[in-house]
Coordinates of C-alpha atoms and ligand atoms in Angstrom, one line a residue:
M1 CA -51.9 -29.1 22.8
S2 CA -53.1 -32.6 22.2
S3 CA -56.0 -34.0 24.1
Q4 CA -53.5 -36.3 26.0
D5 CA -51.3 -33.4 27.3
T6 CA -51.6 -32.7 31.1
P7 CA -50.6 -29.4 32.8
E8 CA -47.6 -31.1 34.5
E9 CA -46.1 -32.2 31.1
N10 CA -45.9 -28.5 30.0
L11 CA -43.9 -27.2 33.0
P12 CA -40.1 -26.9 32.6
A13 CA -38.3 -29.9 34.1
E14 CA -36.9 -29.3 37.6
P15 CA -33.1 -29.3 37.8
P16 CA -31.8 -32.4 39.6
H17 CA -30.7 -31.9 43.2
G18 CA -27.2 -30.7 43.7
T19 CA -26.7 -28.9 40.3
D20 CA -25.3 -25.4 39.8
A21 CA -28.7 -24.1 38.7
E22 CA -30.0 -25.0 42.2
I23 CA -27.0 -23.7 44.1
A24 CA -26.5 -20.4 42.3
P25 CA -29.5 -19.0 40.5
S26 CA -28.6 -16.7 37.6
D27 CA -30.1 -13.6 39.3
A28 CA -28.2 -14.1 42.6
L29 CA -25.7 -11.2 43.3
V30 CA -22.1 -12.0 44.1
P31 CA -20.8 -9.4 46.6
D32 CA -17.8 -7.4 45.4
P33 CA -14.9 -8.6 47.6
G34 CA -13.2 -5.2 47.1
L35 CA -9.5 -4.6 47.1
P36 CA -7.2 -6.3 49.6
P37 CA -5.7 -3.9 52.2
H38 CA -2.7 -2.1 50.9
L39 CA 0.6 -3.3 52.5
P40 CA 3.5 -0.9 52.3
R41 CA 6.7 -2.2 50.7
R42 CA 10.1 -2.1 52.4
Q43 CA 11.1 0.9 50.3
D44 CA 8.0 2.8 51.5
I45 CA 9.0 2.6 55.2
D46 CA 12.8 2.3 55.0
E47 CA 14.6 5.1 53.2
R48 CA 17.9 3.1 53.1
A49 CA 16.1 0.3 51.1
A50 CA 14.7 3.0 48.8
K51 CA 18.2 4.4 48.3
R52 CA 19.4 0.9 47.4
S53 CA 16.6 0.6 44.9
E54 CA 17.5 4.0 43.5
R55 CA 21.1 3.0 43.1
A56 CA 20.1 -0.3 41.4
V57 CA 17.9 1.5 38.9
A58 CA 20.6 4.1 38.2
G59 CA 23.1 1.3 37.8
L60 CA 20.9 -0.3 35.1
F61 CA 20.5 2.9 33.2
T62 CA 24.3 3.5 33.5
L63 CA 24.9 0.0 32.2
S64 CA 22.7 0.8 29.2
M65 CA 24.8 3.9 28.5
L66 CA 28.0 1.9 28.7
A67 CA 26.6 -0.8 26.4
T68 CA 25.6 1.8 23.8
I69 CA 29.1 3.3 23.9
G70 CA 30.4 -0.3 23.5
F71 CA 28.2 -0.7 20.5
I72 CA 29.6 2.4 18.8
A73 CA 33.2 1.5 19.8
G74 CA 32.7 -2.0 18.4
F75 CA 31.2 -0.7 15.2
V76 CA 34.2 1.5 14.6
A77 CA 37.0 -0.8 15.9
I78 CA 36.1 -4.3 14.9
D79 CA 37.1 -5.6 11.4
V80 CA 34.1 -6.6 9.5
D81 CA 35.8 -9.8 8.4
K82 CA 37.0 -10.9 11.8
I83 CA 35.6 -14.3 12.9
I84 CA 35.6 -15.6 16.5
Y85 CA 34.6 -18.8 18.2
V86 CA 31.7 -18.5 20.7
W87 CA 30.5 -21.6 22.5
P88 CA 28.0 -23.1 21.8
I89 CA 27.2 -21.2 18.6
G90 CA 30.5 -21.8 16.8
H91 CA 32.4 -19.5 14.5
I92 CA 30.6 -16.2 14.0
S93 CA 31.4 -12.6 12.9
A94 CA 33.0 -10.7 15.8
L95 CA 31.3 -7.5 14.7
N96 CA 27.8 -9.0 14.5
F97 CA 28.3 -10.7 17.9
T98 CA 29.5 -7.5 19.5
L99 CA 26.8 -5.3 18.0
G100 CA 24.1 -7.8 19.0
C101 CA 25.3 -8.2 22.6
T102 CA 25.8 -4.5 23.3
L103 CA 22.5 -3.4 21.7
G104 CA 20.7 -6.2 23.6
I105 CA 22.2 -5.2 26.9
A106 CA 21.5 -1.5 26.3
L107 CA 17.8 -2.1 25.6
F108 CA 17.4 -4.8 28.3
A109 CA 19.0 -2.5 30.9
I110 CA 16.6 0.3 30.1
G111 CA 13.6 -2.0 30.4
A112 CA 14.9 -3.7 33.6
G113 CA 15.7 -0.3 35.2
A114 CA 12.2 1.0 34.4
V115 CA 10.5 -2.2 35.8
H116 CA 12.6 -2.1 39.0
W117 CA 11.8 1.6 39.5
A118 CA 8.1 0.9 39.1
R119 CA 8.1 -2.1 41.4
T120 CA 10.1 -0.7 44.2
L121 CA 9.8 3.1 44.2
M122 CA 6.7 4.3 42.3
S123 CA 3.3 4.1 44.1
D124 CA 1.9 0.6 44.2
E125 CA -1.6 1.4 45.5
E126 CA -4.3 -0.3 43.5
V127 CA -6.8 2.1 42.0
V128 CA -10.3 1.2 40.8
D129 CA -11.4 3.1 37.7
E130 CA -15.1 2.5 37.0
R131 CA -16.2 2.1 33.4
H132 CA -17.4 5.4 31.9
P133 CA -18.5 6.8 28.6
I134 CA -15.7 7.0 26.0
E135 CA -16.0 10.7 25.5
A136 CA -14.9 12.1 28.8
P137 CA -16.6 15.3 30.0
P138 CA -14.4 18.3 30.8
E139 CA -14.3 17.7 34.5
V140 CA -13.0 14.1 33.9
R141 CA -10.3 15.4 31.7
Q142 CA -9.4 17.9 34.4
R143 CA -9.3 15.0 36.9
V144 CA -7.0 13.0 34.6
I145 CA -4.6 15.9 34.4
Q146 CA -4.6 16.1 38.2
D147 CA -4.1 12.3 38.5
F148 CA -1.2 12.5 36.1
R149 CA 0.4 15.3 38.1
K150 CA -0.2 13.3 41.2
G151 CA 1.3 10.2 39.7
A152 CA 4.3 12.1 38.5
G153 CA 4.7 13.3 42.1
E154 CA 4.3 9.8 43.5
S155 CA 6.8 8.4 41.0
Q156 CA 9.3 10.7 42.7
F157 CA 10.5 11.7 39.2
G158 CA 11.4 15.1 40.4
R159 CA 12.9 14.0 43.7
R160 CA 15.0 11.1 42.5
K161 CA 17.3 13.2 40.3
L162 CA 19.9 10.5 39.9
I163 CA 17.4 8.1 38.4
R164 CA 15.8 10.8 36.2
N165 CA 19.2 12.0 34.8
T166 CA 20.6 8.5 34.1
M167 CA 17.3 7.5 32.5
F168 CA 17.4 10.6 30.2
G169 CA 21.1 9.7 29.4
A170 CA 20.2 6.1 28.6
L171 CA 17.2 7.1 26.4
A172 CA 19.2 9.8 24.7
L173 CA 22.1 7.4 23.9
V174 CA 20.2 4.3 22.7
P175 CA 19.0 5.9 19.4
L176 CA 22.7 6.6 18.5
S177 CA 23.0 2.9 17.7
G178 CA 20.6 3.4 14.8
V179 CA 22.3 6.6 13.7
V180 CA 25.7 4.9 13.7
L181 CA 24.4 2.1 11.5
L182 CA 23.5 4.7 8.8
R183 CA 27.2 4.7 8.1
D184 CA 26.7 1.3 6.3
L185 CA 24.8 3.2 3.6
G186 CA 28.1 4.8 2.5
P187 CA 30.6 5.7 1.3
L188 CA 29.4 6.4 -2.2
P189 CA 31.2 4.3 -4.8
G190 CA 32.8 7.4 -6.4
D191 CA 34.7 6.2 -9.5
K192 CA 35.2 2.7 -8.3
L193 CA 32.5 1.2 -10.5
R194 CA 33.7 3.2 -13.5
H195 CA 36.9 1.1 -14.0
T196 CA 37.2 -2.6 -14.2
L197 CA 40.1 -4.9 -15.3
W198 CA 38.9 -4.9 -18.9
A199 CA 41.3 -3.1 -21.2
K200 CA 42.2 -3.1 -24.9
G201 CA 43.7 -6.5 -25.8
K202 CA 42.6 -8.4 -22.6
L203 CA 41.6 -11.9 -23.6
L204 CA 38.2 -13.3 -22.5
I205 CA 38.9 -16.3 -20.3
N206 CA 36.2 -18.9 -19.8
Q207 CA 35.4 -18.9 -16.0
N208 CA 34.7 -22.7 -16.1
T209 CA 37.7 -23.9 -18.1
N210 CA 40.1 -21.1 -17.4
E211 CA 41.0 -21.1 -21.1
P212 CA 40.9 -18.2 -23.6
M213 CA 37.8 -18.3 -25.7
K214 CA 37.5 -18.6 -29.5
P215 CA 34.3 -17.7 -31.4
S216 CA 33.8 -21.4 -32.3
D217 CA 33.6 -22.2 -28.5
I218 CA 30.3 -20.2 -28.3
T219 CA 27.2 -21.8 -29.8
V220 CA 23.8 -20.1 -30.3
G221 CA 21.7 -20.5 -27.2
S222 CA 24.5 -21.0 -24.7
L223 CA 25.4 -18.5 -21.9
T224 CA 29.1 -18.4 -21.0
F225 CA 30.7 -16.5 -18.2
A226 CA 34.1 -14.9 -18.7
K227 CA 36.8 -13.0 -16.7
P228 CA 39.7 -10.9 -17.9
D229 CA 43.0 -12.5 -18.7
G230 CA 45.4 -12.3 -15.7
L231 CA 42.8 -12.3 -13.0
E232 CA 43.5 -15.4 -10.9
E233 CA 41.2 -16.9 -8.3
T234 CA 44.0 -17.0 -5.9
A235 CA 44.5 -13.2 -6.1
E236 CA 43.8 -11.3 -2.9
D237 CA 41.4 -8.9 -4.5
F238 CA 39.8 -11.6 -6.8
Q239 CA 36.3 -11.1 -5.3
E240 CA 36.5 -7.4 -5.6
Q241 CA 37.7 -7.4 -9.2
I242 CA 35.4 -10.2 -10.5
A243 CA 32.4 -8.4 -8.8
K244 CA 33.0 -5.6 -11.3
A245 CA 34.5 -7.4 -14.3
A246 CA 32.2 -10.5 -14.5
L247 CA 31.0 -10.9 -18.1
M248 CA 28.4 -13.0 -19.8
I249 CA 28.7 -13.9 -23.4
V250 CA 26.0 -15.1 -25.7
R251 CA 25.9 -15.8 -29.5
L252 CA 22.7 -14.5 -31.2
E253 CA 21.8 -14.8 -34.8
P254 CA 22.9 -11.4 -36.2
E255 CA 19.5 -10.8 -37.7
D256 CA 17.9 -11.2 -34.3
I257 CA 19.9 -8.3 -32.9
K258 CA 17.7 -5.2 -32.9
D259 CA 20.2 -2.6 -31.6
K260 CA 22.7 -1.4 -34.2
R261 CA 25.4 -0.5 -31.7
E262 CA 25.1 -3.9 -30.0
L263 CA 25.8 -5.6 -33.4
E264 CA 28.9 -3.4 -34.0
W265 CA 30.3 -4.0 -30.5
G266 CA 30.0 -7.7 -30.9
H267 CA 31.6 -10.2 -33.2
E268 CA 29.5 -12.2 -35.7
G269 CA 26.5 -12.2 -33.3
I270 CA 28.7 -12.9 -30.2
V271 CA 28.0 -10.1 -27.6
A272 CA 29.4 -9.5 -24.1
F273 CA 27.5 -7.8 -21.3
S274 CA 28.3 -7.1 -17.7
K275 CA 26.9 -9.9 -15.5
I276 CA 26.2 -7.6 -12.6
C277 CA 22.5 -6.6 -12.3
T278 CA 22.0 -2.8 -12.5
H279 CA 19.5 -2.9 -9.7
V280 CA 21.5 -3.7 -6.6
G281 CA 24.3 -5.8 -8.1
C282 CA 23.3 -9.5 -7.9
P283 CA 25.0 -11.7 -10.5
I284 CA 22.6 -12.5 -13.4
S285 CA 22.4 -16.2 -14.2
L286 CA 19.2 -17.2 -15.9
Y287 CA 19.0 -17.1 -19.7
E288 CA 16.1 -17.9 -21.9
Q289 CA 17.5 -18.7 -25.3
Q290 CA 14.1 -18.5 -27.2
T291 CA 13.5 -14.9 -26.1
H292 CA 17.1 -13.8 -25.5
H293 CA 16.0 -12.6 -22.1
V294 CA 18.2 -12.8 -19.0
L295 CA 16.7 -12.8 -15.5
C296 CA 18.2 -11.6 -12.3
P297 CA 17.3 -14.1 -9.5
C298 CA 17.2 -11.4 -6.8
H299 CA 14.2 -9.2 -7.8
Q300 CA 13.4 -10.6 -11.2
S301 CA 14.7 -7.7 -13.3
T302 CA 14.7 -9.0 -16.9
F303 CA 17.0 -7.7 -19.7
D304 CA 16.6 -8.2 -23.4
L305 CA 20.0 -9.2 -24.8
A306 CA 18.8 -8.8 -28.4
D307 CA 18.0 -5.2 -27.7
G308 CA 21.0 -3.7 -26.0
A309 CA 20.2 -5.5 -22.8
R310 CA 17.6 -3.0 -22.0
V311 CA 15.3 -3.5 -19.0
I312 CA 12.0 -5.0 -19.9
F313 CA 10.8 -5.9 -16.4
G314 CA 11.7 -5.3 -12.8
P315 CA 13.3 -2.7 -10.7
A316 CA 16.7 -2.3 -12.5
G317 CA 17.3 1.3 -13.5
H318 CA 19.2 0.9 -16.7
A319 CA 20.5 -1.5 -19.3
L320 CA 23.4 -3.9 -18.7
P321 CA 26.7 -2.3 -19.9
Q322 CA 28.1 -3.9 -23.0
L323 CA 31.8 -4.7 -23.5
R324 CA 33.2 -4.1 -27.0
I325 CA 34.9 -7.2 -28.2
S326 CA 36.7 -8.5 -31.3
V327 CA 39.0 -11.4 -32.3
N328 CA 42.8 -11.0 -32.2
S329 CA 45.3 -12.3 -34.8
D330 CA 45.5 -15.7 -33.0
G331 CA 41.7 -16.1 -33.2
Y332 CA 40.9 -15.5 -29.6
L333 CA 38.1 -13.2 -28.3
E334 CA 39.5 -10.0 -26.8
A335 CA 38.2 -6.8 -25.3
L336 CA 38.6 -3.5 -27.2
G337 CA 38.6 -1.5 -24.0
D338 CA 36.9 -1.1 -20.6
F339 CA 33.1 -0.7 -20.2
T340 CA 32.1 2.8 -21.2
E341 CA 29.7 3.3 -18.3
P342 CA 29.8 2.2 -14.6
V343 CA 28.8 -1.4 -14.0
G344 CA 26.4 -2.6 -11.3
P345 CA 23.8 -0.8 -9.2
S346 CA 22.3 2.5 -9.9
F347 CA 23.6 5.3 -7.8
W348 CA 23.1 9.0 -8.0
E349 CA 26.7 9.8 -9.0
R350 CA 26.4 7.9 -12.3
G351 CA 26.0 11.1 -14.3
Ligands
FES1 S1 19.6 -7.1 -7.9 FE1 18.8 -7.8 -9.8 S2 16.8 -7.3 -9.7 FE2 17.5 -6.6 -7.8

């Protein structure tokens, strides 16, 4: 303290008149207002109103069951390619629209039924639960069990059999939606991926120009896509067929090719591989000419075209199938047969 300090200067400053500090000192106790008096609801005193609520809840659970049945029926009956107009969304898949609506209604109706049940029929008395140590002593656990039994009784779960049974029905049916969707995992491809339109003597048609290809059309470093002769884009099954037969053709320097069979199955360094990724079937499109690697844009599987198109990175399970090619008497590139192994994704029937 300096010699000029006075006792008044060391006291805390008094709060100005009218501030909170003056009106409510920090140690003042606020009385607990307690819970407001409990007012019975209409359903508590009028059994007819309770019955109406019961029917409303049962109606919502029943609606959920019907929506789930509608979901399954829609999944089975609606053509996956069917398009409908829905205002204001526009043109959308009829199947997606139906599945979305019915599943949404099924889940909403269960939720709405449960909320309505709780608001109108279950006990609405407010209960104060004082804070207590986290580890409950045995007598508290006993009390919780008793409270649970009491709550179960007050919810009228046993008495309102209509609600209980329809709720069980709705809860039992809703998971069926997920089970039905498992069907989309199948059926297994069987032998569908074992055969493509490639056959002995089929010309390789450039997919851009629609012209048969000659070896001189293919330069080192370029990547060309080809389809089998006779497969027209106007054909009804074009997408299905090209998804299996799509071919990519590159010309490598013969001395760069490490795999002996690859060299034999090509023509003067021109080699042809399936364009369909062996992971889950995306079309491969990125070619790095310096390394001879092709990259699948979906999950980055990378294949080395100079080494039998083996997988050098990514989730693909096996090398890209190679098509055996040659040049016919007119000088055009042709296939010498179909692929000798299934094209496309890995599946457990490949053998
Ligand atoms: S589909 Fe090609 S990496 Fe997944």
